[in-house]
Amino acid sequence: MLIPHPLLGLRDSSEFTYLGDAALLDRPDGMAEGAAARFHDYVHLRDNPAGIHRELWFHEQGDRSWLVVTRNTVTHEILGAELAREARLKGGAA
Amino acid sequence: MRFSGFRVFTEALRGHKGWQPLWRNPEPQPAYDYVIVGGGGHGLATAYYLATTFRQARIAVLEKGWLGSGNIGRNTTIIRSNYLLPGNQPFYEFSMKLWEGLEQELNFNAMVSQRGILNLFHTDAQRDAYRRRGNAMLLSGADAELLDSAQVRAMYPFLNFDNARFPIKGGLLQRRAGTARHDGVAWGYARGADMAGVDLIQNCEVTGFRIENGRVRGVETSRGHIGAGKVGVAVAGSSGRVMAMAGMRLPIESHVLQAFVTEGLKPVIDGVITFGAGHFYVSQSDKGGLVFGGDIDGYNSYAQRGNMAVIEDVAQGGMALMPMIGRARLLRVWGGIMDMSMDGSPIIDRTPIEGLYLNAGWCYGGFKATPASGHAFAHLLATDTPHDTARAYRLDRFARGRPIDEKGMGAQPNLH
Ligand SMILES: Cc1cc2nc3c(=O)[nH]c(=O)nc-3n(C[C@H](O)[C@H](O)[C@H](O)COP(=O)(O)OP(=O)(O)OC[C@H]3O[C@@H](n4cnc5c(N)ncnc54)[C@H](O)[C@@H]3O)c2cc1C
């Protein structure tokens, strides 16, 4: 799989390590009501969709930036990639 | 139709005209007491034990493709009970004992071969860890032997003992472990279940659940509605997808694992060798092909194929361990989808929906579990209490701080 890195162009996916669903960018508020239950869901439960999936990849053997990659889990087709920082600024990962 | 040496002999004399199909191909009934979703190893074994050991009736297995089209027919066939943690090891040893009597019980040749599994170690720390694991195995009633490098050399002289990074210092050997013919296991359980009256319904995809007032009433399928008293889901890599139809999110990600087989060679490896440090393991099939594999690809996937990077990684592991493998030609590479759980251990439990039960999270190690998983799931379905060896496999264990994390990796499925 080739990941279209927004700064570096097409990079082989083997340069990256994979973390998982980009929903992990939305960390719950530890001080809020019901935080324990929300952290359980955040840490352990996943949508795990068959189809379009937004996910976090770390360019470990490259510029060490975190990307949000949009990929089809059924075909492995990669539909886009953006810097995780910018995805966050745009308001959440979902 | 029973199999025996005598039967094979008489069929040979009659031109093999007397063999019959191993199971019926029934139309689905409007309703059953038990509906098992998924006709892989675990679903078929569950139906078999429900109908025989637990004496239940009106049971159906619904399979979206053909029986054994999933991971049961894609794995590398290793069976073993060499786990460490108390939540796991007694369960896998129970499974090992069931394997030992399986062919007699099913009257079917599943080619169970106790050829031994050897886990190599390369450092003092790893030796200590394996000594501890071996002791845990002995405590559970399993067998374990710690070998030094001379003993390993006597078994497998061709291994690369003096690799600069991973010199072979010894290994943990379980002699009772080995391999079994994966699809033979599916066929044996399917035939046994069918003979006990279970309806095996193929080309029947479950597309939804009928749930009323928090209780499951049946399933919607590509062949119409089928009513059910209890529904047991055992769909391996599709667990997330199927349980989403019941409104549940699981502590599971689906990942792809690849496996490899070479052209047929003369006998060279008579057991199973694992080289964990190099992400490589290998055995030799009875046809002579070297069957090997390594790590999962590591990203969410529902495609039953993987990518080149892992193929290279596995090939490098093989070359590091046994350089002569470079002379063998690769015949096939394939992939299967596995339900990687948050602690690397499975789930056999009720769900918050009454009458709906879940058997999932088997990661890359569910083949060896097939007999015990079927037995324990049937126990749960029939009695509503967990089997003694499967008490730790609860769905809510993460919320209670009771994960069963053999590798100590935390909630990161692609690291288990
Ligand atoms: C490459 C590879 C190597 C492996 N090697 C080993 C090994 O050496 N040792 C070991 O112990 N384990 C191994 N495993 C793991 C093992 O194969 C699995 O954990 C185990 O087979 C899973 O249980 P199962 O047999 O019931 O799954 P499956 O055979 O996958 O059964 C699930 C079934 O559910 C069906 N299904 C899915 N969705 C639906 C639906 N909506 N409706 C109806 N049916 C549905 C599927 O078609 C499938 O037939 C390996 C796995 C892979 C992929």
mmCIF file of N, CA and C in Angstrom, chain B residues 302-401:
data_model
loop_
_atom_site.group_PDB
_atom_site.id
_atom_site.type_symbol
_atom_site.label_atom_id
_atom_site.label_comp_id
_atom_site.label_asym_id
_atom_site.label_seq_id
_atom_site.Cartn_x
_atom_site.Cartn_y
_atom_site.Cartn_z
ATOM 1 N N TYR B 302 -10.556 -6.403 6.103
ATOM 2 C CA TYR B 302 -11.537 -7.447 5.823
ATOM 3 C C TYR B 302 -11.243 -8.089 4.461
ATOM 4 N N ALA B 303 -10.085 -7.774 3.877
ATOM 5 C CA ALA B 303 -9.705 -8.366 2.593
ATOM 6 C C ALA B 303 -8.969 -9.662 2.917
ATOM 7 N N GLN B 304 -9.325 -10.740 2.299
ATOM 8 C CA GLN B 304 -8.665 -12.005 2.631
ATOM 9 C C GLN B 304 -7.361 -12.129 1.863
ATOM 10 N N ARG B 305 -6.592 -11.061 1.871
ATOM 11 C CA ARG B 305 -5.247 -11.099 1.300
ATOM 12 C C ARG B 305 -4.452 -9.982 1.953
ATOM 13 N N GLY B 306 -3.111 -10.137 1.969
ATOM 14 C CA GLY B 306 -2.283 -9.156 2.640
ATOM 15 C C GLY B 306 -1.360 -8.438 1.677
ATOM 16 N N ASN B 307 -0.342 -7.807 2.214
ATOM 17 C CA ASN B 307 0.565 -7.015 1.390
ATOM 18 C C ASN B 307 1.983 -7.581 1.398
ATOM 19 N N MET B 308 2.799 -7.012 0.500
ATOM 20 C CA MET B 308 4.144 -7.502 0.219
ATOM 21 C C MET B 308 5.087 -7.359 1.420
ATOM 22 N N ALA B 309 4.929 -6.282 2.204
ATOM 23 C CA ALA B 309 5.896 -6.024 3.273
ATOM 24 C C ALA B 309 5.984 -7.223 4.222
ATOM 25 N N VAL B 310 4.851 -7.812 4.540
ATOM 26 C CA VAL B 310 4.865 -8.938 5.473
ATOM 27 C C VAL B 310 5.427 -10.193 4.798
ATOM 28 N N ILE B 311 5.168 -10.330 3.531
ATOM 29 C CA ILE B 311 5.735 -11.475 2.804
ATOM 30 C C ILE B 311 7.263 -11.419 2.878
ATOM 31 N N GLU B 312 7.819 -10.221 2.666
ATOM 32 C CA GLU B 312 9.276 -10.045 2.765
ATOM 33 C C GLU B 312 9.764 -10.331 4.178
ATOM 34 N N ASP B 313 9.028 -9.820 5.156
ATOM 35 C CA ASP B 313 9.417 -9.979 6.552
ATOM 36 C C ASP B 313 9.464 -11.468 6.931
ATOM 37 N N VAL B 314 8.435 -12.203 6.522
ATOM 38 C CA VAL B 314 8.384 -13.633 6.842
ATOM 39 C C VAL B 314 9.519 -14.373 6.134
ATOM 40 N N ALA B 315 9.759 -14.010 4.872
ATOM 41 C CA ALA B 315 10.830 -14.668 4.126
ATOM 42 C C ALA B 315 12.189 -14.411 4.789
ATOM 43 N N GLN B 316 12.381 -13.182 5.289
ATOM 44 C CA GLN B 316 13.638 -12.872 5.974
ATOM 45 C C GLN B 316 13.780 -13.691 7.257
ATOM 46 N N GLY B 317 12.675 -13.821 7.997
ATOM 47 C CA GLY B 317 12.700 -14.636 9.213
ATOM 48 C C GLY B 317 13.079 -16.068 8.888
ATOM 49 N N GLY B 318 12.508 -16.601 7.818
ATOM 50 C CA GLY B 318 12.809 -17.966 7.402
ATOM 51 C C GLY B 318 14.279 -18.126 7.032
ATOM 52 N N MET B 319 14.805 -17.166 6.289
ATOM 53 C CA MET B 319 16.214 -17.229 5.883
ATOM 54 C C MET B 319 17.140 -17.135 7.096
ATOM 55 N N ALA B 320 16.746 -16.326 8.099
ATOM 56 C CA ALA B 320 17.590 -16.176 9.288
ATOM 57 C C ALA B 320 17.640 -17.474 10.075
ATOM 58 N N LEU B 321 16.511 -18.181 10.125
ATOM 59 C CA LEU B 321 16.436 -19.381 10.954
ATOM 60 C C LEU B 321 17.004 -20.617 10.247
ATOM 61 N N MET B 322 16.611 -20.793 9.004
ATOM 62 C CA MET B 322 17.041 -22.003 8.276
ATOM 63 C C MET B 322 17.366 -21.609 6.837
ATOM 64 N N PRO B 323 18.605 -21.171 6.616
ATOM 65 C CA PRO B 323 18.988 -20.614 5.313
ATOM 66 C C PRO B 323 18.637 -21.519 4.134
ATOM 67 N N MET B 324 18.559 -22.831 4.366
ATOM 68 C CA MET B 324 18.274 -23.717 3.233
ATOM 69 C C MET B 324 16.876 -23.489 2.662
ATOM 70 N N ILE B 325 16.018 -22.781 3.404
ATOM 71 C CA ILE B 325 14.660 -22.567 2.898
ATOM 72 C C ILE B 325 14.692 -21.708 1.634
ATOM 73 N N GLY B 326 15.798 -20.977 1.451
ATOM 74 C CA GLY B 326 15.933 -20.140 0.263
ATOM 75 C C GLY B 326 15.932 -20.948 -1.030
ATOM 76 N N ARG B 327 16.182 -22.250 -0.924
ATOM 77 C CA ARG B 327 16.190 -23.096 -2.124
ATOM 78 C C ARG B 327 14.789 -23.574 -2.498
ATOM 79 N N ALA B 328 13.856 -23.434 -1.569
ATOM 80 C CA ALA B 328 12.505 -23.935 -1.842
ATOM 81 C C ALA B 328 11.711 -22.882 -2.610
ATOM 82 N N ARG B 329 10.828 -23.341 -3.472
ATOM 83 C CA ARG B 329 9.994 -22.391 -4.206
ATOM 84 C C ARG B 329 8.627 -22.261 -3.548
ATOM 85 N N LEU B 330 8.184 -21.026 -3.431
ATOM 86 C CA LEU B 330 6.894 -20.740 -2.812
ATOM 87 C C LEU B 330 5.779 -21.112 -3.782
ATOM 88 N N LEU B 331 4.823 -21.864 -3.275
ATOM 89 C CA LEU B 331 3.733 -22.301 -4.144
ATOM 90 C C LEU B 331 2.539 -21.364 -4.024
ATOM 91 N N ARG B 332 2.161 -21.068 -2.796
ATOM 92 C CA ARG B 332 0.966 -20.249 -2.579
ATOM 93 C C ARG B 332 1.130 -19.361 -1.355
ATOM 94 N N VAL B 333 0.461 -18.209 -1.400
ATOM 95 C CA VAL B 333 0.347 -17.305 -0.258
ATOM 96 C C VAL B 333 -1.133 -16.972 -0.152
ATOM 97 N N TRP B 334 -1.668 -16.966 1.065
ATOM 98 C CA TRP B 334 -3.078 -16.607 1.196
ATOM 99 C C TRP B 334 -3.267 -15.864 2.521
ATOM 100 N N GLY B 335 -4.451 -15.353 2.729
ATOM 101 C CA GLY B 335 -4.715 -14.618 3.962
ATOM 102 C C GLY B 335 -6.078 -14.957 4.524
ATOM 103 N N GLY B 336 -6.221 -14.742 5.816
ATOM 104 C CA GLY B 336 -7.517 -14.923 6.476
ATOM 105 C C GLY B 336 -7.754 -13.763 7.424
ATOM 106 N N ILE B 337 -9.027 -13.500 7.716
ATOM 107 C CA ILE B 337 -9.374 -12.369 8.581
ATOM 108 C C ILE B 337 -9.616 -12.850 9.996
ATOM 109 N N MET B 338 -8.889 -12.258 10.912
ATOM 110 C CA MET B 338 -9.022 -12.669 12.294
ATOM 111 C C MET B 338 -9.551 -11.570 13.176
ATOM 112 N N ASP B 339 -10.294 -11.981 14.207
ATOM 113 C CA ASP B 339 -10.836 -11.039 15.188
ATOM 114 C C ASP B 339 -9.799 -10.856 16.295
ATOM 115 N N MET B 340 -8.968 -9.814 16.161
ATOM 116 C CA MET B 340 -7.930 -9.549 17.160
ATOM 117 C C MET B 340 -8.567 -8.801 18.328
ATOM 118 N N SER B 341 -8.484 -9.383 19.517
ATOM 119 C CA SER B 341 -9.121 -8.760 20.666
ATOM 120 C C SER B 341 -8.135 -7.835 21.375
ATOM 121 N N MET B 342 -8.629 -7.106 22.344
ATOM 122 C CA MET B 342 -7.824 -6.076 23.002
ATOM 123 C C MET B 342 -6.761 -6.659 23.939
ATOM 124 N N ASP B 343 -6.901 -7.930 24.323
ATOM 125 C CA ASP B 343 -5.859 -8.532 25.150
ATOM 126 C C ASP B 343 -5.296 -9.807 24.504
ATOM 127 N N GLY B 344 -5.717 -10.091 23.268
ATOM 128 C CA GLY B 344 -5.211 -11.270 22.583
ATOM 129 C C GLY B 344 -5.893 -12.558 23.010
ATOM 130 N N SER B 345 -6.892 -12.471 23.872
ATOM 131 C CA SER B 345 -7.587 -13.672 24.350
ATOM 132 C C SER B 345 -9.046 -13.643 23.897
ATOM 133 N N PRO B 346 -9.690 -14.814 23.870
ATOM 134 C CA PRO B 346 -11.028 -14.906 23.296
ATOM 135 C C PRO B 346 -12.156 -14.509 24.251
ATOM 136 N N ILE B 347 -13.346 -14.519 23.699
ATOM 137 C CA ILE B 347 -14.569 -14.225 24.453
ATOM 138 C C ILE B 347 -15.542 -15.372 24.219
ATOM 139 N N ILE B 348 -16.032 -15.982 25.307
ATOM 140 C CA ILE B 348 -17.137 -16.949 25.202
ATOM 141 C C ILE B 348 -18.120 -16.520 26.277
ATOM 142 N N ASP B 349 -19.178 -15.831 25.898
ATOM 143 C CA ASP B 349 -20.006 -15.211 26.939
ATOM 144 C C ASP B 349 -21.405 -14.911 26.413
ATOM 145 N N ARG B 350 -22.290 -14.597 27.385
ATOM 146 C CA ARG B 350 -23.573 -14.016 27.028
ATOM 147 C C ARG B 350 -23.355 -12.590 26.568
ATOM 148 N N THR B 351 -24.361 -11.980 25.982
ATOM 149 C CA THR B 351 -24.289 -10.563 25.643
ATOM 150 C C THR B 351 -25.392 -9.856 26.422
ATOM 151 N N PRO B 352 -25.419 -8.515 26.401
ATOM 152 C CA PRO B 352 -26.502 -7.803 27.091
ATOM 153 C C PRO B 352 -27.874 -8.120 26.502
ATOM 154 N N ILE B 353 -27.916 -8.710 25.302
ATOM 155 C CA ILE B 353 -29.195 -9.071 24.685
ATOM 156 C C ILE B 353 -29.517 -10.512 25.078
ATOM 157 N N GLU B 354 -30.659 -10.686 25.696
ATOM 158 C CA GLU B 354 -31.006 -12.010 26.208
ATOM 159 C C GLU B 354 -31.133 -13.025 25.061
ATOM 160 N N GLY B 355 -30.561 -14.173 25.256
ATOM 161 C CA GLY B 355 -30.644 -15.223 24.235
ATOM 162 C C GLY B 355 -29.599 -15.109 23.148
ATOM 163 N N LEU B 356 -28.782 -14.044 23.185
ATOM 164 C CA LEU B 356 -27.726 -13.870 22.175
ATOM 165 C C LEU B 356 -26.372 -14.102 22.837
ATOM 166 N N TYR B 357 -25.603 -15.028 22.291
ATOM 167 C CA TYR B 357 -24.340 -15.447 22.883
ATOM 168 C C TYR B 357 -23.205 -15.231 21.880
ATOM 169 N N LEU B 358 -22.003 -14.966 22.420
ATOM 170 C CA LEU B 358 -20.895 -14.604 21.541
ATOM 171 C C LEU B 358 -19.670 -15.480 21.796
ATOM 172 N N ASN B 359 -19.107 -15.962 20.703
ATOM 173 C CA ASN B 359 -17.856 -16.726 20.719
ATOM 174 C C ASN B 359 -16.941 -16.016 19.725
ATOM 175 N N ALA B 360 -15.920 -15.297 20.220
ATOM 176 C CA ALA B 360 -15.154 -14.414 19.324
ATOM 177 C C ALA B 360 -13.775 -14.139 19.891
ATOM 178 N N GLY B 361 -13.021 -13.345 19.151
ATOM 179 C CA GLY B 361 -11.726 -12.862 19.652
ATOM 180 C C GLY B 361 -10.625 -13.914 19.636
ATOM 181 N N TRP B 362 -10.656 -14.813 18.656
ATOM 182 C CA TRP B 362 -9.701 -15.932 18.663
ATOM 183 C C TRP B 362 -8.347 -15.573 18.080
ATOM 184 N N CYS B 363 -8.223 -14.385 17.540
ATOM 185 C CA CYS B 363 -6.940 -13.931 17.012
ATOM 186 C C CYS B 363 -6.377 -14.980 16.042
ATOM 187 N N TYR B 364 -5.070 -15.189 16.087
ATOM 188 C CA TYR B 364 -4.454 -16.125 15.139
ATOM 189 C C TYR B 364 -4.325 -17.512 15.750
ATOM 190 N N GLY B 365 -5.019 -17.773 16.880
ATOM 191 C CA GLY B 365 -4.782 -19.032 17.573
ATOM 192 C C GLY B 365 -6.010 -19.863 17.842
ATOM 193 N N GLY B 366 -7.068 -19.679 17.065
ATOM 194 C CA GLY B 366 -8.318 -20.362 17.391
ATOM 195 C C GLY B 366 -8.452 -21.761 16.842
ATOM 196 N N PHE B 367 -7.556 -22.196 15.971
ATOM 197 C CA PHE B 367 -7.714 -23.550 15.433
ATOM 198 C C PHE B 367 -7.525 -24.579 16.535
ATOM 199 N N LYS B 368 -6.445 -24.440 17.293
ATOM 200 C CA LYS B 368 -6.165 -25.383 18.379
ATOM 201 C C LYS B 368 -7.294 -25.414 19.398
ATOM 202 N N ALA B 369 -8.053 -24.297 19.465
ATOM 203 C CA ALA B 369 -9.114 -24.187 20.455
ATOM 204 C C ALA B 369 -10.407 -24.831 19.992
ATOM 205 N N THR B 370 -10.473 -25.244 18.718
ATOM 206 C CA THR B 370 -11.765 -25.659 18.146
ATOM 207 C C THR B 370 -12.556 -26.628 19.037
ATOM 208 N N PRO B 371 -11.974 -27.750 19.493
ATOM 209 C CA PRO B 371 -12.795 -28.661 20.302
ATOM 210 C C PRO B 371 -13.267 -28.038 21.621
ATOM 211 N N ALA B 372 -12.359 -27.371 22.335
ATOM 212 C CA ALA B 372 -12.745 -26.808 23.633
ATOM 213 C C ALA B 372 -13.690 -25.626 23.463
ATOM 214 N N SER B 373 -13.462 -24.835 22.427
ATOM 215 C CA SER B 373 -14.345 -23.697 22.177
ATOM 216 C C SER B 373 -15.760 -24.187 21.893
ATOM 217 N N GLY B 374 -15.882 -25.218 21.048
ATOM 218 C CA GLY B 374 -17.200 -25.768 20.754
ATOM 219 C C GLY B 374 -17.852 -26.337 22.002
ATOM 220 N N HIS B 375 -17.042 -27.052 22.786
ATOM 221 C CA HIS B 375 -17.578 -27.667 23.997
ATOM 222 C C HIS B 375 -18.034 -26.591 24.983
ATOM 223 N N ALA B 376 -17.177 -25.589 25.200
ATOM 224 C CA ALA B 376 -17.489 -24.558 26.192
ATOM 225 C C ALA B 376 -18.662 -23.691 25.739
ATOM 226 N N PHE B 377 -18.739 -23.415 24.446
ATOM 227 C CA PHE B 377 -19.843 -22.582 23.944
ATOM 228 C C PHE B 377 -21.154 -23.358 24.037
ATOM 229 N N ALA B 378 -21.103 -24.652 23.720
ATOM 230 C CA ALA B 378 -22.303 -25.487 23.845
ATOM 231 C C ALA B 378 -22.737 -25.550 25.311
ATOM 232 N N HIS B 379 -21.763 -25.651 26.215
ATOM 233 C CA HIS B 379 -22.050 -25.663 27.649
ATOM 234 C C HIS B 379 -22.791 -24.392 28.053
ATOM 235 N N LEU B 380 -22.273 -23.264 27.591
ATOM 236 C CA LEU B 380 -22.890 -21.983 27.928
ATOM 237 C C LEU B 380 -24.295 -21.875 27.336
ATOM 238 N N LEU B 381 -24.446 -22.275 26.084
ATOM 239 C CA LEU B 381 -25.751 -22.180 25.428
ATOM 240 C C LEU B 381 -26.772 -23.092 26.104
ATOM 241 N N ALA B 382 -26.337 -24.302 26.475
ATOM 242 C CA ALA B 382 -27.287 -25.282 27.011
ATOM 243 C C ALA B 382 -27.607 -25.020 28.475
ATOM 244 N N THR B 383 -26.621 -24.558 29.242
ATOM 245 C CA THR B 383 -26.823 -24.476 30.699
ATOM 246 C C THR B 383 -26.843 -23.047 31.242
ATOM 247 N N ASP B 384 -26.503 -22.081 30.387
ATOM 248 C CA ASP B 384 -26.402 -20.686 30.818
ATOM 249 C C ASP B 384 -25.350 -20.466 31.899
ATOM 250 N N THR B 385 -24.434 -21.399 32.043
ATOM 251 C CA THR B 385 -23.289 -21.184 32.942
ATOM 252 C C THR B 385 -22.013 -21.460 32.142
ATOM 253 N N PRO B 386 -20.933 -20.756 32.470
ATOM 254 C CA PRO B 386 -19.706 -20.974 31.710
ATOM 255 C C PRO B 386 -19.080 -22.327 32.031
ATOM 256 N N HIS B 387 -18.407 -22.910 31.060
ATOM 257 C CA HIS B 387 -17.617 -24.109 31.314
ATOM 258 C C HIS B 387 -16.489 -23.745 32.266
ATOM 259 N N ASP B 388 -16.113 -24.701 33.120
ATOM 260 C CA ASP B 388 -15.087 -24.459 34.135
ATOM 261 C C ASP B 388 -13.810 -23.830 33.580
ATOM 262 N N THR B 389 -13.383 -24.290 32.401
ATOM 263 C CA THR B 389 -12.108 -23.805 31.873
ATOM 264 C C THR B 389 -12.259 -22.491 31.119
ATOM 265 N N ALA B 390 -13.498 -22.010 30.947
ATOM 266 C CA ALA B 390 -13.711 -20.810 30.120
ATOM 267 C C ALA B 390 -14.294 -19.653 30.932
ATOM 268 N N ARG B 391 -14.144 -19.728 32.251
ATOM 269 C CA ARG B 391 -14.764 -18.709 33.094
ATOM 270 C C ARG B 391 -14.170 -17.322 32.924
ATOM 271 N N ALA B 392 -12.939 -17.266 32.484
ATOM 272 C CA ALA B 392 -12.272 -15.957 32.393
ATOM 273 C C ALA B 392 -12.611 -15.223 31.100
ATOM 274 N N TYR B 393 -13.251 -15.939 30.143
ATOM 275 C CA TYR B 393 -13.444 -15.344 28.813
ATOM 276 C C TYR B 393 -14.693 -14.470 28.750
ATOM 277 N N ARG B 394 -14.785 -13.527 29.697
ATOM 278 C CA ARG B 394 -15.984 -12.697 29.774
ATOM 279 C C ARG B 394 -15.855 -11.476 28.875
ATOM 280 N N LEU B 395 -17.010 -11.036 28.393
ATOM 281 C CA LEU B 395 -17.057 -9.874 27.515
ATOM 282 C C LEU B 395 -16.744 -8.586 28.282
ATOM 283 N N ASP B 396 -17.086 -8.560 29.557
ATOM 284 C CA ASP B 396 -16.917 -7.309 30.328
ATOM 285 C C ASP B 396 -15.601 -7.285 31.106
ATOM 286 N N ARG B 397 -14.643 -8.164 30.758
ATOM 287 C CA ARG B 397 -13.450 -8.259 31.583
ATOM 288 C C ARG B 397 -12.586 -6.997 31.515
ATOM 289 N N PHE B 398 -12.699 -6.244 30.419
ATOM 290 C CA PHE B 398 -11.891 -5.028 30.312
ATOM 291 C C PHE B 398 -12.411 -3.960 31.271
ATOM 292 N N ALA B 399 -13.730 -3.880 31.386
ATOM 293 C CA ALA B 399 -14.325 -2.900 32.305
ATOM 294 C C ALA B 399 -13.987 -3.265 33.749
ATOM 295 N N ARG B 400 -13.818 -4.562 34.019
ATOM 296 C CA ARG B 400 -13.523 -4.992 35.391
ATOM 297 C C ARG B 400 -12.021 -5.048 35.668
ATOM 298 N N GLY B 401 -11.214 -4.664 34.698
ATOM 299 C CA GLY B 401 -9.769 -4.711 34.908
ATOM 300 C C GLY B 401 -9.231 -6.118 34.981
#
